[in-house]
Tab-separated table of C-alpha atoms in Angstrom:
chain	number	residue	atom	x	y	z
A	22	UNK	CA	0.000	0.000	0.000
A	23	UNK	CA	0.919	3.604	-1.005
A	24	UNK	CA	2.169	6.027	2.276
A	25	UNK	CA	-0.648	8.852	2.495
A	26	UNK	CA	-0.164	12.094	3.108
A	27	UNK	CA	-1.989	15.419	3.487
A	28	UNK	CA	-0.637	18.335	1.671
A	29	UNK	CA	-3.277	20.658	2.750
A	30	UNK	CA	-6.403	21.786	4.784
A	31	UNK	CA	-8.578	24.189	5.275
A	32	UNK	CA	-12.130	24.831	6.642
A	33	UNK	CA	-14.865	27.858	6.117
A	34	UNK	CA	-15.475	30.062	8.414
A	35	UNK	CA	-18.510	28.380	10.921
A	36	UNK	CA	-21.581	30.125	11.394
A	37	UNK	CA	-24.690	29.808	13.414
A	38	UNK	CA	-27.553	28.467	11.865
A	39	UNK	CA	-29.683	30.943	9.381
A	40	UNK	CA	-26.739	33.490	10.148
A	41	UNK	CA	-23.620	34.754	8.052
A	42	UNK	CA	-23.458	30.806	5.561
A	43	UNK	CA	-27.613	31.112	5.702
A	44	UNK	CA	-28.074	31.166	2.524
A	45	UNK	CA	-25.112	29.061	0.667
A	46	UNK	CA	-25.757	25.768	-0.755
A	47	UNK	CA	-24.180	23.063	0.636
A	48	UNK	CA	-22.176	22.408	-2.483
A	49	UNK	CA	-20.985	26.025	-2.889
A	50	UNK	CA	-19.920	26.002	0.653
A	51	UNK	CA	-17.739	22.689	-0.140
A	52	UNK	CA	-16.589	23.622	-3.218
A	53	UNK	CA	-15.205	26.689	-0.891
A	54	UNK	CA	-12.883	24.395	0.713
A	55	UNK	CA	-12.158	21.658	-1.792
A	56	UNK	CA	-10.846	24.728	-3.973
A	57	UNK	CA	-9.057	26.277	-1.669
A	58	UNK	CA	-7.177	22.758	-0.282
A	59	UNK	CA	-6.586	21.747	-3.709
A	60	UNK	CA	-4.829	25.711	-4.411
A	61	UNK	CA	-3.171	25.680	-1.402
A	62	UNK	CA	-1.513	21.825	-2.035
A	63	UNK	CA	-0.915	22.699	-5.772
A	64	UNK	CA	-3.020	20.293	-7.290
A	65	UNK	CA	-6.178	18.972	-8.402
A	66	UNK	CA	-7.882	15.955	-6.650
A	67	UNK	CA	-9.039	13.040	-8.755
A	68	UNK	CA	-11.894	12.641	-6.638
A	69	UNK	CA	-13.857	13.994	-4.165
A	70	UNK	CA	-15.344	12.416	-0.771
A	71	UNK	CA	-17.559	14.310	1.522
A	72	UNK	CA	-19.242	13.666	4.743
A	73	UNK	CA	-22.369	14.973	5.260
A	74	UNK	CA	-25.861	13.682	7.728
A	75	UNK	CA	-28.727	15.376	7.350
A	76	UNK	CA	-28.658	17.410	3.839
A	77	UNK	CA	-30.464	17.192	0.745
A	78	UNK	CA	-29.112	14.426	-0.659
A	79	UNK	CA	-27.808	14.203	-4.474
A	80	UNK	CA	-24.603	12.838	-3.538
A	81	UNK	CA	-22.940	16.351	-2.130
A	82	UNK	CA	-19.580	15.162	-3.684
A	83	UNK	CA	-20.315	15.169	-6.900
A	84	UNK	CA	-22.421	18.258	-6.889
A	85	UNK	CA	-19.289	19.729	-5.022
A	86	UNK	CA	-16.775	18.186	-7.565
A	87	UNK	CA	-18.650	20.126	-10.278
A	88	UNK	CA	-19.396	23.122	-8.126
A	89	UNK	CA	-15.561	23.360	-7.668
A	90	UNK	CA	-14.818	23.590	-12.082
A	91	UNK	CA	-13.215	20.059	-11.109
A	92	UNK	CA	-15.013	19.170	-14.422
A	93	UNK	CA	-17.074	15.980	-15.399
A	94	UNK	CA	-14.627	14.088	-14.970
A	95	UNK	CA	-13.865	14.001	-11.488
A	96	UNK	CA	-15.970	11.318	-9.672
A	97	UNK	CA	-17.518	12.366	-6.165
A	98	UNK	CA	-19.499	10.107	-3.371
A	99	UNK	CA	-20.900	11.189	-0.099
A	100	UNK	CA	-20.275	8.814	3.402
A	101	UNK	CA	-23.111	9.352	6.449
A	102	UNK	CA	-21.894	8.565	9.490
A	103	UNK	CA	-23.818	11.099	11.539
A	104	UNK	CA	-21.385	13.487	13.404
A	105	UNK	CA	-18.469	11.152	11.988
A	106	UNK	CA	-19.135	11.836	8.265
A	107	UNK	CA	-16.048	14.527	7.752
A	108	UNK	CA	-13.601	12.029	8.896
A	109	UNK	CA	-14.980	8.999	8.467
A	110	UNK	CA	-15.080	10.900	4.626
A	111	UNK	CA	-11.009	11.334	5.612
A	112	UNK	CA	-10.958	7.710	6.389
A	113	UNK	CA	-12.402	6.640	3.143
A	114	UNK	CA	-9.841	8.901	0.851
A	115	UNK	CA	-6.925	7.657	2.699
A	116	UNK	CA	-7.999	4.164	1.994
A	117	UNK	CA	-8.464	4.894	-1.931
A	118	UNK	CA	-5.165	6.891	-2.171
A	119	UNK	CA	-3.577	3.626	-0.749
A	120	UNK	CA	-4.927	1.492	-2.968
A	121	UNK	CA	-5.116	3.495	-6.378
A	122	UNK	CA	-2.282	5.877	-5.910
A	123	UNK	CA	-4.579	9.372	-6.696
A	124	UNK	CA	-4.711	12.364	-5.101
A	125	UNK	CA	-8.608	12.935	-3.618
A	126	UNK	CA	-9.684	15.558	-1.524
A	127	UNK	CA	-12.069	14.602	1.230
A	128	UNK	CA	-13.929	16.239	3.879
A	129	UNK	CA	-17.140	16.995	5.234
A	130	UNK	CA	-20.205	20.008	4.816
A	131	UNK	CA	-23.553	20.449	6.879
A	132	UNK	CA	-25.930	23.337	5.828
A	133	UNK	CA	-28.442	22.955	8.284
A	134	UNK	CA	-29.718	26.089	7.327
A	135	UNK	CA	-30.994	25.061	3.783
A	136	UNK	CA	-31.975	21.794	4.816
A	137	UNK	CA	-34.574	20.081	4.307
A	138	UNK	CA	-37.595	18.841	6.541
A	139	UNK	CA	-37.883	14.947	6.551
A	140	UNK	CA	-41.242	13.234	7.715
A	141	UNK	CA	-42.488	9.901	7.273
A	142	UNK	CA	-45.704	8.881	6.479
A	143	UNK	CA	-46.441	12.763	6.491
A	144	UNK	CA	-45.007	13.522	9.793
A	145	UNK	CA	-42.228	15.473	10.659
A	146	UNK	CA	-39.248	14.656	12.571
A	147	UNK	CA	-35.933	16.029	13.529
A	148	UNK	CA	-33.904	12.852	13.280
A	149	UNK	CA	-33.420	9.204	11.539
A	150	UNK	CA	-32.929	6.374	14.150
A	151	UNK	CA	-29.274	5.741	14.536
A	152	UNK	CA	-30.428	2.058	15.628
A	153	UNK	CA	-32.756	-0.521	14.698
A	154	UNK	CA	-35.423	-1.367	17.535
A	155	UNK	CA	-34.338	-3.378	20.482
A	156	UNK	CA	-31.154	-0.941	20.743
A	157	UNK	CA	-30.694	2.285	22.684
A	158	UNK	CA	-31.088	5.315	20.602
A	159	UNK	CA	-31.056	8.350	22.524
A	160	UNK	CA	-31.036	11.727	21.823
A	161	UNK	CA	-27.361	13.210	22.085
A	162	UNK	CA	-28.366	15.707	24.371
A	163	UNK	CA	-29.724	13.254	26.601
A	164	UNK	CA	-26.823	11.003	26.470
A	165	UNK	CA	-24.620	13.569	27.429
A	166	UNK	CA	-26.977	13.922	30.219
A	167	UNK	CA	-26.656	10.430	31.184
A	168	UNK	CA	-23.021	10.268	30.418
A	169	UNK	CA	-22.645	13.074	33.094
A	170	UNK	CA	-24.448	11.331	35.303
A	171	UNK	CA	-22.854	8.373	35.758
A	172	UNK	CA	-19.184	9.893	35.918
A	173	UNK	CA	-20.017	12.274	37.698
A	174	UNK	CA	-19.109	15.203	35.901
A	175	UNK	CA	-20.407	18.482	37.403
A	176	UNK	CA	-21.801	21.053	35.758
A	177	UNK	CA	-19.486	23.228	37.041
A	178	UNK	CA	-16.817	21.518	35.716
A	179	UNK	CA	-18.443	21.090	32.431
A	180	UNK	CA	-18.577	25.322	32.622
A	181	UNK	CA	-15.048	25.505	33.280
A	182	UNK	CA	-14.528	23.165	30.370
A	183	UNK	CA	-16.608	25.356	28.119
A	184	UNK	CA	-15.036	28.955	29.434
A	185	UNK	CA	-11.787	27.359	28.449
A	186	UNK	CA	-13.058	26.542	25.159
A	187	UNK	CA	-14.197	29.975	24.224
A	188	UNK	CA	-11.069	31.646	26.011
A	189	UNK	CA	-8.598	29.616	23.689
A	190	UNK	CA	-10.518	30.088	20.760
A	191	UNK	CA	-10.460	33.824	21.058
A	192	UNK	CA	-6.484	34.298	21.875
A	193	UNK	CA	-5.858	31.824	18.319
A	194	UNK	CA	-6.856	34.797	16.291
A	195	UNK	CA	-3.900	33.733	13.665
A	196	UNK	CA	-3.896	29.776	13.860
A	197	UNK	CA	-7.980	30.361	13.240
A	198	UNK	CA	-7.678	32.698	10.268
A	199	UNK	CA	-4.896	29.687	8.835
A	200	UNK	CA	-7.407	27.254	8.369
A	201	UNK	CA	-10.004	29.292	6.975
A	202	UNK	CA	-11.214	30.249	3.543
A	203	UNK	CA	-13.654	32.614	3.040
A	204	UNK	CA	-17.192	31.529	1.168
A	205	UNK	CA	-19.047	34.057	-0.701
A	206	UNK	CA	-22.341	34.729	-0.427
A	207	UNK	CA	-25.429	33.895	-2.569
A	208	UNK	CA	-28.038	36.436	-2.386
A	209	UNK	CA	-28.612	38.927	-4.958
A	210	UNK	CA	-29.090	37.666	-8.718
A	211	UNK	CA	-25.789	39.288	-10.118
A	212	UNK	CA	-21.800	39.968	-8.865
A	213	UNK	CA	-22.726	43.122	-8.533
A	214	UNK	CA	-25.265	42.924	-6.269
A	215	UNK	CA	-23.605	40.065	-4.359
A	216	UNK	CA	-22.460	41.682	-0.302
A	217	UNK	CA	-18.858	40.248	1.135
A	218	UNK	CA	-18.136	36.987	1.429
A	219	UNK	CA	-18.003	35.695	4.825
A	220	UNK	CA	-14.525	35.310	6.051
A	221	UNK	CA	-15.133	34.922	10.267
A	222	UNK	CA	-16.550	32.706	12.360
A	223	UNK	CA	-19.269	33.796	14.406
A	224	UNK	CA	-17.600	32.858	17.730
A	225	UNK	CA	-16.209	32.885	19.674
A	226	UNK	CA	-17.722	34.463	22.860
A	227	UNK	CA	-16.284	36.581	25.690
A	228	UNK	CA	-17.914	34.298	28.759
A	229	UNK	CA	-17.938	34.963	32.281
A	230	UNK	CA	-18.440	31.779	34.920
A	231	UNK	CA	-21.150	33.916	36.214
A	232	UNK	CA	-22.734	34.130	33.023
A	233	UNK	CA	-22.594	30.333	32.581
A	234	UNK	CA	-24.722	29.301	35.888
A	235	UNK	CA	-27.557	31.490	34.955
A	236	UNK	CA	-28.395	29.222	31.816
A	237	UNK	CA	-31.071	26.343	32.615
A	238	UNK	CA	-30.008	23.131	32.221
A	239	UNK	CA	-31.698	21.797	28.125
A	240	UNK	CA	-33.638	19.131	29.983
A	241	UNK	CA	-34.755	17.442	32.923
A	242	UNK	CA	-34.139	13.447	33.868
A	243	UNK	CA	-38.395	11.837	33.562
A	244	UNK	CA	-37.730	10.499	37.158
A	245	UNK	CA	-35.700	13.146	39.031
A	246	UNK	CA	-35.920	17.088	40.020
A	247	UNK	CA	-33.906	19.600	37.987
A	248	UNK	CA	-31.233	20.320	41.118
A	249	UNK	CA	-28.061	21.068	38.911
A	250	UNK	CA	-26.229	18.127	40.285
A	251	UNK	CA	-24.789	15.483	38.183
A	252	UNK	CA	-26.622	12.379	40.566
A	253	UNK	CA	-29.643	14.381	41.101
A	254	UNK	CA	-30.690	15.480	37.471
A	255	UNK	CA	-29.553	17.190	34.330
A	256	UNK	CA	-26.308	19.194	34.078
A	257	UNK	CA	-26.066	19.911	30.316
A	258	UNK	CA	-27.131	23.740	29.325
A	259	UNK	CA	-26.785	25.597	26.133
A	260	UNK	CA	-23.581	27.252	27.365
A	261	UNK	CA	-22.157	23.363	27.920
A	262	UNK	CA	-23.407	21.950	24.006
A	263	UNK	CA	-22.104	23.218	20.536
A	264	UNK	CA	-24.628	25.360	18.926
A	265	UNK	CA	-25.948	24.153	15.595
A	266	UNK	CA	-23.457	25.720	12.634
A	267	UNK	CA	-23.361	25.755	8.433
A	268	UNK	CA	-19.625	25.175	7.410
A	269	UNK	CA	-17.066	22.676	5.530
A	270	UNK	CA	-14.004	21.196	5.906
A	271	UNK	CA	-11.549	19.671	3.078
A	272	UNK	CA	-8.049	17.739	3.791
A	273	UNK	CA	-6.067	17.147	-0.214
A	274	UNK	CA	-4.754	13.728	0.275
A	275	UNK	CA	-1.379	12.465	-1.800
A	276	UNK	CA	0.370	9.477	-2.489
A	277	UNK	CA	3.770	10.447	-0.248
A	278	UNK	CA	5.872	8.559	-2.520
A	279	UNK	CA	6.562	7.340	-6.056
A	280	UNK	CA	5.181	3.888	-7.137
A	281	UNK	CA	4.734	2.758	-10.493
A	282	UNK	CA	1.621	4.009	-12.147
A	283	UNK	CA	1.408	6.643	-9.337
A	284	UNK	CA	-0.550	9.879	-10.827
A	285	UNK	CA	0.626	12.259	-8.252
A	286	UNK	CA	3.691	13.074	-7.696
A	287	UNK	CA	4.678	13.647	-3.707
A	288	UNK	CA	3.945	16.982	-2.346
A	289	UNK	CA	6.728	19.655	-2.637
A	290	UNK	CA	5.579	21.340	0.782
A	291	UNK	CA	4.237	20.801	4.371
A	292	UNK	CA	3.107	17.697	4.436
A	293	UNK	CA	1.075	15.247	7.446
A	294	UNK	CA	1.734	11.253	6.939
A	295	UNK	CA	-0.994	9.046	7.678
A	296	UNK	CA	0.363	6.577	10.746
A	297	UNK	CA	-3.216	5.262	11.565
A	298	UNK	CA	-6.997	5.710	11.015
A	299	UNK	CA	-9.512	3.691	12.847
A	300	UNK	CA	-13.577	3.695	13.245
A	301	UNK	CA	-14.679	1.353	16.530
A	302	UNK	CA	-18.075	0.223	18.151
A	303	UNK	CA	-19.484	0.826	21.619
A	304	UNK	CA	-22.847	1.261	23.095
A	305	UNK	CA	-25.033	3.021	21.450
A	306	UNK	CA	-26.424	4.291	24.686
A	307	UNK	CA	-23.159	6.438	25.571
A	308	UNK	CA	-21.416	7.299	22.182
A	309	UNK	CA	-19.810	10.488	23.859
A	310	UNK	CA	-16.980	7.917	26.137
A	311	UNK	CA	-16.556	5.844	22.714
A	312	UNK	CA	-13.840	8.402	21.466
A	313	UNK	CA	-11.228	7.425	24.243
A	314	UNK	CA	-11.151	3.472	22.794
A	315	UNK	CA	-10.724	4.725	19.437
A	316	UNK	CA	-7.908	6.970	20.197
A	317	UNK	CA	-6.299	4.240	22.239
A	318	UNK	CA	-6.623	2.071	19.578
A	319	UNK	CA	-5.271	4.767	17.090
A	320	UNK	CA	-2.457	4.851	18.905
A	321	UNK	CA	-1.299	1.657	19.425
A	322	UNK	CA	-1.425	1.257	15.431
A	323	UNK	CA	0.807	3.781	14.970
A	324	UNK	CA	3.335	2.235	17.994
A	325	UNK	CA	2.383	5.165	20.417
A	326	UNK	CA	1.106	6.312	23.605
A	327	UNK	CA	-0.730	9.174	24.621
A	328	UNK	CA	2.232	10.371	26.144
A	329	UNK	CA	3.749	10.438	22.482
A	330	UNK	CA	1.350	12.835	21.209
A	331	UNK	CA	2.239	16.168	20.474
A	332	UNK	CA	-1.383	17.321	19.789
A	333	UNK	CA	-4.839	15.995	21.032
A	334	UNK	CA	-8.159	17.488	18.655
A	335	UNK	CA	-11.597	16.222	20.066
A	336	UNK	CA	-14.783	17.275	18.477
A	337	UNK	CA	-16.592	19.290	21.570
A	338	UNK	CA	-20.242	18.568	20.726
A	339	UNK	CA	-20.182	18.420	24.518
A	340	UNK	CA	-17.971	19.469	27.602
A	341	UNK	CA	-19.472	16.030	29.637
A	342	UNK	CA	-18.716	14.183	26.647
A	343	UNK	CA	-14.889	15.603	26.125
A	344	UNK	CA	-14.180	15.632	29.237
A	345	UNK	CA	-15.846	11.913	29.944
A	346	UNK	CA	-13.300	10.582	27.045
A	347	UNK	CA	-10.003	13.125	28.737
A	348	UNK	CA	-10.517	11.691	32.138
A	349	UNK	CA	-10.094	8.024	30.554
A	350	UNK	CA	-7.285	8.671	28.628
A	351	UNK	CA	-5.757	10.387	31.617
A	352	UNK	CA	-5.789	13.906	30.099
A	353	UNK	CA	-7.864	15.880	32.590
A	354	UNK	CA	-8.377	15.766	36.334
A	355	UNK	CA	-11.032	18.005	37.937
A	356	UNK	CA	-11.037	21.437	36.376
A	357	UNK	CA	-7.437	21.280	34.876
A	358	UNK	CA	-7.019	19.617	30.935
A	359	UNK	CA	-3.854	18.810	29.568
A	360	UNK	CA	-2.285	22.042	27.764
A	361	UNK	CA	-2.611	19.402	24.406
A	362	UNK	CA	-6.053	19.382	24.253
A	363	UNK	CA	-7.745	21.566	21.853
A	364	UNK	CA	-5.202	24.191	22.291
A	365	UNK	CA	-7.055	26.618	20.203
A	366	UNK	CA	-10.842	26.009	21.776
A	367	UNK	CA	-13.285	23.993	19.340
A	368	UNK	CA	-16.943	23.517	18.592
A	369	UNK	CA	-18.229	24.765	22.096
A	370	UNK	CA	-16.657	28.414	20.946
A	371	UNK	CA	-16.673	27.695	17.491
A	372	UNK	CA	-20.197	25.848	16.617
A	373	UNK	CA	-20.924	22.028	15.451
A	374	UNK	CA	-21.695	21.419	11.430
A	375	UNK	CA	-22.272	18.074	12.416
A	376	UNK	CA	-21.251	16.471	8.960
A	377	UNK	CA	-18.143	18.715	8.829
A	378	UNK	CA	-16.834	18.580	12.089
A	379	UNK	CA	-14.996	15.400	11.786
A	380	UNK	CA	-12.979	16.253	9.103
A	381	UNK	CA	-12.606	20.089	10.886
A	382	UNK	CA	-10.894	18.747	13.411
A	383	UNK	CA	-8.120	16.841	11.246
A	384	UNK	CA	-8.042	20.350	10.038
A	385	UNK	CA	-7.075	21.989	13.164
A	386	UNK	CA	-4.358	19.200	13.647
A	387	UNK	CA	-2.299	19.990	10.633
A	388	UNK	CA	-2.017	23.622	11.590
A	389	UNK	CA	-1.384	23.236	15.041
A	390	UNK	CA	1.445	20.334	14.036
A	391	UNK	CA	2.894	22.804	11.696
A	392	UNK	CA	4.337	24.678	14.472
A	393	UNK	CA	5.636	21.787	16.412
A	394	UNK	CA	8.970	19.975	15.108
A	395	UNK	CA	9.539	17.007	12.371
A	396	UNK	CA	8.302	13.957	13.225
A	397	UNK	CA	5.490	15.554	16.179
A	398	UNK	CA	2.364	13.238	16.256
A	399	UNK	CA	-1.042	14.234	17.145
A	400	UNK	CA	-4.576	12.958	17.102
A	401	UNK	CA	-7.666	13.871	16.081
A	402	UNK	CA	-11.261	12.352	17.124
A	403	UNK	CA	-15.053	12.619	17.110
A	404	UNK	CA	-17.579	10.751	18.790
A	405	UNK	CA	-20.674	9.364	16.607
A	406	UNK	CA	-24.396	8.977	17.275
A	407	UNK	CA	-25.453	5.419	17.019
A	408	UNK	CA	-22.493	4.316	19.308
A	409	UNK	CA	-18.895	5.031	17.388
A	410	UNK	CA	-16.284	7.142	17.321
A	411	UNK	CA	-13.623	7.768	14.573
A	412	UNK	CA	-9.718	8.518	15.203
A	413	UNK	CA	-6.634	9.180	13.183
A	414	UNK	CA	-2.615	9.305	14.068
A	415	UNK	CA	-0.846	12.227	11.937
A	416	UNK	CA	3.207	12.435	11.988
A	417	UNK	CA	4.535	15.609	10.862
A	418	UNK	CA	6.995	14.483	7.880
A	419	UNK	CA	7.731	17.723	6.306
């Protein structure tokens, strides 16, 4: 099999739902960052692979493919794997740049903003099942809930978790602007008419710990009162869960060295090698502690440790569930989090586009493991719905 590398990554900028991205197709606002990977790595993909969980449908990688002048040529396919679908997208393009030697770019986009309402047999709902019947299939908010519960993990503690979030995010300003592209907008029938593209993300937040507590918590347990304590009721609050967000993320991934027949030659700049990638099972009732197996498991393909890493990126749908995974890898105790963990803040400050976020993350890893020396690791994970999580080991080779 062919050594994979990433030449290049970049996200758009994450905004809140019907906000800044309100308005942009979910193809435009991939074709954003499949453009701007492929400009910033020097060359064009072969194919494209995209994560994405609750849009349209139409295959979003082709329609991005096209949407990005990659021309008819250049093949596209879509992967759902619910707040997995960016990397699990990653996962998938590393796999066919092994095999077939190609340069793709893969990544993820959510546009919750122009999507559309499902119903079945006429009636409305907000989400698929994410298991069959006879399984547990709880909401995400309320298995954060019950995650918190039975670790006992504070709300307080998931506060502090989400003030440091925010806090990080905003004192990034540089590593931020890095990974971003900017998108333009699509109101307004002519260029002309059109207003600026969107270049920022809408948060983060200034946040005060006394600002935090007044939130309520997002729901209460059927059989207990609504105390505030993790044994005696819910914890979660809005302040605590990553608000609901339109963006994209795109990775280019390259062959990182000749073979015969090989159509891409390696890449002449940074680059990321591929030590590991790996998608594991748990219960479905608690998919926010799943992350922790599947980074341990990431690492011991790759021959490391956590101790070896250099970098740590966790998608923060939720403080419980981050900080549910840090305390079993040993990476948090009480308030404090090691200084490796989401050193720039993440979705808690930044917002969630659920079918983007995976691959966001891998994002955030290059360009945090671009300041650190040859031959840093890090790792970069996301929990899924359904009762997964995804992980991948990155070495910085040049």
């Amino acid at each position: 099999m062919t050594e994979v590398v990433i030449a290049a990554g970049v996200r758009t900028p994450f905004t809140g739902r019907s906000r800044a991205l309100g308005e942009v197709d979910e193809a435009q606002l991939a074709a954003a960052a499949v453009n701007e990977a492929a400009r910033r790595a020097a060359w064009t993909p072969e194919a494209v692979i995209l994560g994405s969980c609750i849009g349209p449908g139409g295959n979003v990688g082709r329609r991005a493919a096209l949407a990005a002048g990659l021309g008819m040529q250049t093949p596209g396919w879509s992967v759902d794997a619910q707040c997995g679908s960016g990397m699990v997208a990653v996962q998938q393009g590393i796999a066919h740049v092994a095999v077939t030697g190609s340069a793709v770019c893969a990544g993820g986009v959510e546009s919750p903003s122009t999507a559309p309402t499902r119903s079945l047999h006429g009636v409305p709902y907000a989400r698929a099942p994410f298991t069959p019947e006879g399984y547990a299939d709880p909401d995400m908010l309320e298995a954060a809930d019950e995650l918190a519960r039975r670790r006992g993990i504070s709300r307080q503690r998931q506060e502090h978790y989400a003030l440091r979030s925010h806090e990080l995010a905003r004192h990034q300003v540089d590593l931020l602007a890095a990974e971003r592209v900017s998108v333009p907008r699509t109101t307004g029938p002519t260029s002309a008419e059109q207003p600026d593209p969107v270049r920022d993300d809408d948060g983060p937040r200034p946040m005060a710990p006394q600002l935090l507590a007044r939130f309520p918590t997002l729901r209460e347990s059927p059989d207990l009162p609504r105390t505030g304590s993790p044994h005696n009721g819910a914890t979660v609050t809005a302040a605590t869960t990553a608000r609901i967000a339109d963006g994209a993320a795109a990775l280019l991934l390259m062959p990182g060295s000749p073979h015969s027949g090989e159509t891409a030659p390696p890449p002449a700049g940074p680059q990321w090698t591929v030590r590991s990638a790996v998608t594991v099972g748990g219960d479905p009732a608690l998919p926010g502690e799943i992350p922790a197996a599947a980074i341990r498991r990431a690492c011991q393909q790759a021959g490391l440790g956590v101790d070896d890493l250099a970098a740590v990126e966790l998608v923060e749908a939720f403080s419980a569930q981050v900080l549910a995974c840090l305390d079993d890898l040993g990476l948090a105790g009480g308030d404090e989090v090691d200084p490796r963990v989401n050193a720039a803040g993440g979705a808690l400050a930044l917002g969630h586009p659920w079918g983007a976020s995976g691959a966001a993350v891998v994002v955030r890893l290059i360009h945090r493991l671009a300041a650190a020396p040859l031959g840093a690791y890090g790792v970069a994970s996301c929990a899924i719905g359904g009762g997964m999580a995804s992980a991948l080991v990155l070495e910085r080779t040049a």
